[in-house]
XYZ file of C-alpha atoms in Angstrom:
430
model
C 32.880 8.571 -59.297
C 34.125 9.246 -62.829
C 36.978 11.567 -63.707
C 37.991 12.377 -67.268
C 41.508 13.680 -67.836
C 41.556 15.450 -71.203
C 44.281 16.382 -73.667
C 47.319 15.462 -71.553
C 50.585 14.160 -72.970
C 50.474 10.594 -71.666
C 53.920 9.161 -71.021
C 53.716 5.526 -69.975
C 56.895 3.479 -70.541
C 55.045 0.300 -69.516
C 53.085 0.611 -72.767
C 55.791 2.430 -74.763
C 53.313 5.252 -74.967
C 53.996 8.959 -75.512
C 51.025 10.728 -77.067
C 48.276 13.250 -76.348
C 45.374 11.178 -75.023
C 42.364 11.160 -72.703
C 42.053 8.961 -69.620
C 38.764 7.941 -68.020
C 38.947 6.963 -64.355
C 36.062 5.160 -62.671
C 35.838 3.550 -59.236
C 39.571 3.816 -58.657
C 40.567 2.133 -61.924
C 41.657 3.200 -65.390
C 38.503 2.521 -67.391
C 39.641 3.821 -70.765
C 42.682 5.323 -72.453
C 42.173 6.695 -75.942
C 42.871 9.604 -78.267
C 39.383 11.001 -77.637
C 36.893 10.039 -74.914
C 33.529 11.777 -74.879
C 31.884 9.859 -72.049
C 30.184 11.954 -69.373
C 32.106 12.278 -66.100
C 31.651 13.799 -62.659
C 34.769 15.879 -63.237
C 36.715 16.833 -66.336
C 40.348 17.791 -65.712
C 41.950 19.718 -68.550
C 45.563 18.528 -68.821
C 46.394 20.527 -71.937
C 50.109 21.292 -71.901
C 50.719 18.906 -69.002
C 52.285 15.449 -68.810
C 50.263 12.543 -67.388
C 52.209 9.529 -66.121
C 51.760 6.471 -63.928
C 51.998 7.527 -60.277
C 55.555 7.807 -59.036
C 56.738 4.971 -56.785
C 59.471 5.510 -54.188
C 60.726 2.230 -52.767
C 63.107 3.779 -50.231
C 61.700 6.157 -47.632
C 61.787 6.573 -43.865
C 58.436 7.361 -42.271
C 59.843 7.096 -38.719
C 56.652 5.556 -37.316
C 56.427 3.841 -34.876
C 58.360 5.623 -32.183
C 60.053 8.534 -33.937
C 57.028 10.621 -34.849
C 58.793 13.886 -33.984
C 60.747 13.347 -37.216
C 57.831 12.089 -39.348
C 54.702 9.964 -39.170
C 52.493 8.129 -41.637
C 50.205 11.090 -42.178
C 52.843 13.790 -42.681
C 55.002 11.438 -44.743
C 52.222 10.439 -47.113
C 51.113 14.064 -47.436
C 54.674 14.920 -48.442
C 54.590 12.057 -50.942
C 51.491 13.205 -52.805
C 52.709 16.813 -52.661
C 55.725 15.597 -54.631
C 53.687 13.505 -57.080
C 54.432 10.161 -55.399
C 51.535 7.698 -55.089
C 53.312 4.738 -53.441
C 56.100 4.718 -50.889
C 57.906 1.886 -49.136
C 59.030 2.574 -45.571
C 62.224 1.251 -44.028
C 62.239 -0.640 -40.694
C 64.720 1.417 -38.633
C 62.048 2.704 -36.265
C 61.498 2.298 -32.497
C 60.536 -0.481 -32.147
C 62.146 -1.881 -35.283
C 59.694 -3.321 -37.795
C 60.697 -6.935 -37.161
C 57.392 -8.649 -36.315
C 54.178 -9.274 -38.204
C 52.046 -7.285 -35.763
C 54.054 -4.121 -36.438
C 53.726 -4.666 -40.197
C 49.969 -5.130 -39.809
C 49.646 -2.049 -37.632
C 51.467 0.199 -40.080
C 49.496 -1.070 -43.050
C 46.206 -0.637 -41.196
C 46.980 2.918 -40.117
C 48.247 3.836 -43.583
C 45.063 2.494 -45.180
C 42.888 4.443 -42.765
C 44.779 7.741 -42.567
C 47.437 7.840 -45.277
C 47.341 9.910 -48.457
C 49.481 7.553 -50.547
C 49.870 3.786 -50.676
C 52.358 2.561 -48.071
C 54.378 -0.611 -48.508
C 56.259 -1.929 -45.488
C 59.827 -3.234 -45.478
C 60.576 -5.532 -42.553
C 63.932 -6.007 -40.851
C 66.227 -8.862 -41.851
C 67.418 -9.391 -38.288
C 65.752 -8.861 -34.940
C 66.230 -5.292 -33.816
C 68.467 -4.827 -36.876
C 71.232 -6.170 -34.650
C 72.707 -8.399 -37.352
C 72.711 -11.543 -35.233
C 69.381 -13.374 -35.357
C 66.912 -13.562 -38.240
C 63.605 -11.804 -37.781
C 60.179 -13.350 -38.383
C 60.412 -12.725 -42.114
C 57.955 -15.454 -43.029
C 55.280 -14.058 -40.718
C 55.910 -10.521 -41.944
C 55.687 -11.652 -45.566
C 52.331 -13.262 -44.810
C 51.141 -9.901 -43.438
C 52.179 -8.096 -46.589
C 55.776 -6.990 -46.080
C 57.164 -5.914 -49.460
C 60.791 -6.852 -48.786
C 63.371 -7.038 -45.999
C 66.269 -4.789 -45.049
C 68.450 -3.771 -42.134
C 68.722 -0.357 -43.767
C 71.020 1.917 -41.857
C 73.159 -1.130 -41.045
C 75.240 -3.604 -43.025
C 74.564 -7.246 -42.112
C 78.220 -7.864 -41.343
C 78.039 -11.590 -40.554
C 78.063 -13.392 -43.925
C 76.577 -16.542 -42.402
C 73.542 -14.586 -41.201
C 73.127 -12.981 -44.612
C 73.377 -16.340 -46.400
C 70.694 -17.771 -44.090
C 68.474 -14.759 -44.768
C 68.973 -15.115 -48.517
C 68.045 -18.788 -48.437
C 65.015 -18.056 -46.249
C 63.459 -15.320 -48.389
C 63.549 -17.436 -51.531
C 60.811 -19.556 -49.945
C 58.324 -16.710 -50.201
C 59.733 -14.811 -53.187
C 60.809 -11.633 -51.434
C 63.902 -9.473 -51.812
C 66.662 -8.503 -49.425
C 67.390 -4.764 -49.685
C 71.004 -4.195 -48.684
C 72.620 -1.220 -47.006
C 75.887 -2.376 -48.507
C 78.551 -0.304 -46.778
C 81.198 -2.028 -44.673
C 81.423 0.046 -41.460
C 84.847 -1.306 -40.578
C 86.335 0.736 -43.425
C 86.203 4.474 -42.920
C 84.266 4.198 -39.671
C 85.844 7.449 -38.523
C 84.792 9.278 -41.706
C 81.977 11.724 -42.309
C 82.003 12.320 -46.082
C 83.490 10.906 -49.283
C 87.241 10.403 -49.124
C 88.792 12.537 -51.829
C 90.172 15.932 -52.749
C 87.333 17.838 -51.113
C 87.567 16.019 -47.779
C 91.321 16.643 -47.743
C 90.844 20.321 -48.579
C 88.261 21.036 -45.876
C 89.821 18.810 -43.226
C 87.017 16.307 -42.721
C 87.915 12.591 -42.360
C 86.705 10.645 -45.381
C 84.957 7.368 -46.104
C 86.616 5.518 -49.005
C 84.440 4.241 -51.835
C 85.828 0.733 -51.344
C 83.748 0.470 -48.149
C 80.790 0.274 -50.492
C 82.515 -1.785 -53.199
C 83.532 -4.581 -50.819
C 80.071 -4.874 -49.269
C 78.324 -4.853 -52.648
C 80.681 -7.525 -53.991
C 79.941 -9.807 -51.049
C 76.179 -9.404 -51.360
C 76.267 -10.034 -55.112
C 78.258 -13.231 -54.518
C 75.706 -14.398 -51.948
C 72.876 -13.661 -54.386
C 74.599 -15.814 -57.001
C 75.145 -18.600 -54.472
C 71.591 -18.694 -53.129
C 69.558 -17.409 -56.090
C 67.908 -14.860 -53.800
C 66.791 -11.486 -55.095
C 69.285 -9.053 -53.601
C 68.543 -5.374 -54.159
C 71.383 -2.954 -53.460
C 70.067 0.226 -51.867
C 71.348 3.725 -52.709
C 74.357 2.652 -54.774
C 76.762 5.582 -55.088
C 80.212 4.214 -55.958
C 81.413 3.710 -59.528
C 83.174 0.542 -58.408
C 80.041 -0.821 -56.763
C 77.796 -0.133 -59.733
C 80.251 -1.886 -62.040
C 80.284 -4.899 -59.717
C 76.475 -4.971 -59.975
C 76.688 -4.629 -63.766
C 79.010 -7.612 -64.027
C 76.892 -9.680 -61.630
C 73.828 -9.016 -63.771
C 75.726 -10.122 -66.884
C 76.469 -13.404 -65.128
C 72.766 -13.873 -64.468
C 72.716 -13.021 -60.771
C 69.333 -12.024 -59.341
C 70.689 -8.610 -58.345
C 68.998 -5.248 -58.785
C 69.825 -1.791 -57.499
C 68.640 1.756 -56.975
C 70.232 5.198 -56.962
C 69.038 8.281 -55.123
C 68.191 11.626 -56.664
C 70.967 13.302 -54.685
C 73.629 10.837 -55.809
C 72.645 11.683 -59.392
C 72.714 15.444 -58.936
C 75.101 16.482 -56.121
C 78.815 15.967 -55.581
C 80.987 16.125 -52.480
C 81.634 19.780 -53.292
C 78.248 20.398 -51.645
C 79.858 19.372 -48.333
C 82.490 22.105 -48.573
C 80.062 24.533 -46.913
C 79.816 22.163 -43.924
C 76.033 22.235 -44.401
C 74.688 19.386 -42.215
C 71.951 18.796 -44.824
C 74.640 17.351 -47.101
C 75.662 14.612 -44.661
C 74.188 11.393 -46.030
C 74.984 7.679 -46.202
C 76.477 6.697 -48.594
C 78.205 10.078 -48.738
C 77.908 12.450 -51.676
C 80.743 11.414 -53.942
C 82.974 13.115 -56.515
C 81.903 13.890 -60.077
C 83.364 10.689 -61.564
C 81.074 8.639 -59.332
C 78.038 10.805 -60.185
C 78.780 10.392 -63.872
C 79.030 6.615 -63.413
C 75.609 6.585 -61.709
C 74.077 8.445 -64.630
C 75.640 6.052 -67.129
C 74.321 3.111 -65.089
C 70.784 4.501 -65.286
C 71.073 4.842 -69.050
C 72.521 1.362 -69.647
C 69.940 -0.330 -67.428
C 72.227 -1.356 -64.576
C 70.238 0.856 -62.204
C 66.649 -0.351 -61.885
C 65.069 2.401 -59.787
C 65.543 6.013 -58.757
C 64.562 6.721 -55.145
C 64.628 9.554 -52.614
C 65.900 7.853 -49.435
C 63.602 10.398 -47.766
C 65.115 10.606 -44.277
C 63.540 13.382 -42.210
C 65.006 14.479 -38.897
C 63.801 16.924 -36.279
C 65.269 20.373 -37.040
C 67.310 20.483 -33.840
C 68.982 17.187 -34.755
C 70.371 18.563 -38.010
C 71.090 22.055 -36.692
C 74.504 21.005 -35.409
C 78.018 20.940 -36.808
C 78.545 18.745 -39.876
C 80.292 15.867 -38.106
C 77.607 15.546 -35.442
C 74.607 15.639 -37.778
C 72.667 12.435 -38.439
C 72.686 11.253 -42.040
C 69.800 12.066 -44.342
C 67.337 14.761 -45.351
C 63.791 15.004 -46.677
C 63.411 14.245 -50.386
C 59.843 13.416 -51.339
C 58.818 16.959 -52.195
C 61.885 17.902 -54.228
C 62.726 14.668 -56.065
C 60.717 15.192 -59.240
C 61.610 18.872 -59.532
C 65.330 18.172 -59.109
C 65.232 15.313 -61.627
C 63.459 17.439 -64.228
C 65.687 20.462 -63.647
C 69.074 18.772 -63.499
C 68.598 15.769 -65.762
C 65.630 16.289 -68.112
C 66.024 19.950 -68.999
C 69.806 19.514 -69.271
C 69.246 16.631 -71.728
C 70.917 13.953 -69.612
C 67.813 11.720 -69.325
C 64.699 11.759 -71.446
C 61.284 11.749 -69.813
C 60.710 8.093 -70.640
C 63.825 7.122 -68.658
C 62.829 9.202 -65.642
C 59.276 7.833 -65.476
C 60.449 4.290 -66.083
C 62.945 4.423 -63.204
C 60.648 6.352 -60.848
C 57.455 4.358 -61.484
C 57.282 1.459 -63.924
C 60.404 -0.481 -63.008
C 60.041 -0.160 -59.222
C 56.525 -1.599 -59.564
C 57.894 -4.587 -61.494
C 60.816 -5.116 -59.112
C 58.606 -5.612 -56.077
C 55.347 -6.798 -57.688
C 53.469 -3.643 -56.729
C 50.220 -2.407 -58.160
C 50.681 0.741 -60.195
C 53.483 1.738 -62.503
C 51.166 1.651 -65.514
C 48.155 3.368 -67.037
C 46.838 0.244 -68.750
C 43.075 -0.136 -68.826
C 41.919 -1.984 -65.710
C 44.917 -0.971 -63.620
C 44.754 1.053 -60.425
C 44.238 4.769 -61.077
C 47.439 6.048 -59.509
C 48.393 9.021 -61.662
C 50.892 11.877 -61.548
C 50.222 15.012 -63.579
C 53.198 17.320 -64.017
C 54.066 20.637 -65.597
C 57.529 20.264 -67.093
C 58.033 24.011 -67.336
C 56.661 25.243 -64.024
C 59.287 27.361 -62.317
C 59.466 27.344 -58.533
C 61.883 27.844 -55.685
C 62.443 25.273 -52.941
C 61.011 26.634 -49.692
C 61.034 24.027 -46.947
C 58.587 26.049 -44.851
C 55.935 25.046 -47.405
C 56.732 21.324 -47.112
C 54.258 18.872 -45.633
C 57.009 16.691 -44.187
C 58.029 17.352 -40.590
C 61.685 17.174 -41.570
C 62.362 20.524 -43.215
C 66.098 20.129 -43.842
C 67.176 19.933 -47.494
C 70.384 20.756 -49.376
C 68.162 22.163 -52.130
C 66.809 25.006 -49.960
C 66.401 28.142 -52.083
C 67.205 26.330 -55.328
C 65.294 27.426 -58.426
C 63.693 24.437 -60.137
C 61.856 23.891 -63.408
C 59.184 21.175 -63.418
C 56.780 20.056 -60.730
C 53.837 17.752 -60.033
C 50.594 19.757 -60.233
C 48.167 16.944 -59.379
C 48.406 13.518 -57.758
C 45.646 10.921 -58.026
C 45.616 7.882 -55.732
C 43.023 5.131 -56.249
C 41.148 7.462 -58.587
C 40.899 10.319 -56.090
C 42.738 13.633 -56.232
C 45.088 13.767 -53.262
C 46.942 16.866 -54.424
C 46.133 19.567 -56.930
C 47.782 22.886 -57.666
C 50.354 22.371 -54.935
C 47.836 21.787 -52.167
C 47.155 18.406 -50.545
C 43.431 17.661 -50.658
C 41.186 16.574 -47.808
C 41.423 12.832 -47.517
């Protein structure tokens, strides 16, 4: 099968490329990339006026399978991914049962390969049952293809356990992804501690709960040499701690979510349960610090932390709502609307942080349009205007704080392994 993508603006930071070019895809690979390609193809896709990039890679999602399929499963989650222009997702282990054994890793990867619409990488748990006490079978899970390890949703509070985990993963060159929030500080809080929480009468979670945990994990990375990746950093203090650790040569990386780049704690003033997340939405000074950290290279990846819940779980008062909301289908549109069109980030920065750098961080295929690489491609219309309507989402978790928001920019086609998985807003037959 040959597909020729014609006349698209190719933006590929991995090759420092931004030019109108043609791309020839054959047998799931990029066969040629040139200013003009005249070779015959089974399909010619006219990308005139569109932007063609390496497929987006989201290294922090929750697919909820096994055990929590009422929230999401591998099929609905990967359909949501390609609908949003994402070709690879990495799923977190806080499922039922927890992904803490090699057989669960194998089962997820097998089902994803057979029925998924996007590539699925699996993140195994650091500790058994994510209980923070006893190390999981990380070596066995790594042998079965686990991308990294995390107790996401929980902070590994015992420093001895975390040191042992850090020493262990260096043996097979994997990363520890840290949910670095100390629960002993602000455990009775529900949102960011600040002027807004005081005004609306909701107990707050101080930013130092994140700062202290991040500092500890950076110190352990320096001590052991392990690759420690800080998940969903949201505090200006925490991101500066990471910046300084990197300057000292620590093997520390980090990610920021789309919502921590675009929303502040003012969004919580409506008591909308969709705005309850962990870490909480913070004040503008923290958001500004996250943006600066993306621009100066401290932040390595931009993620969704796609966390779908059943509608009845979120349709409760703010304090009782579980943390998280669906993000795969809005992430690109929100980034383009709030950060590209408002001249905060250029397109190169967005694609680098949402595709190229995540691929490098975790040694994933994709993240490039180099000849011979896998044909994972996102085609987007930077000027397409649309309104967020969760009823049209493919994810089972329909709750989003962006409901009804007018956006500018959207993925119009998603190609995975050389095959169209989404075009014109509709997910294709697998």
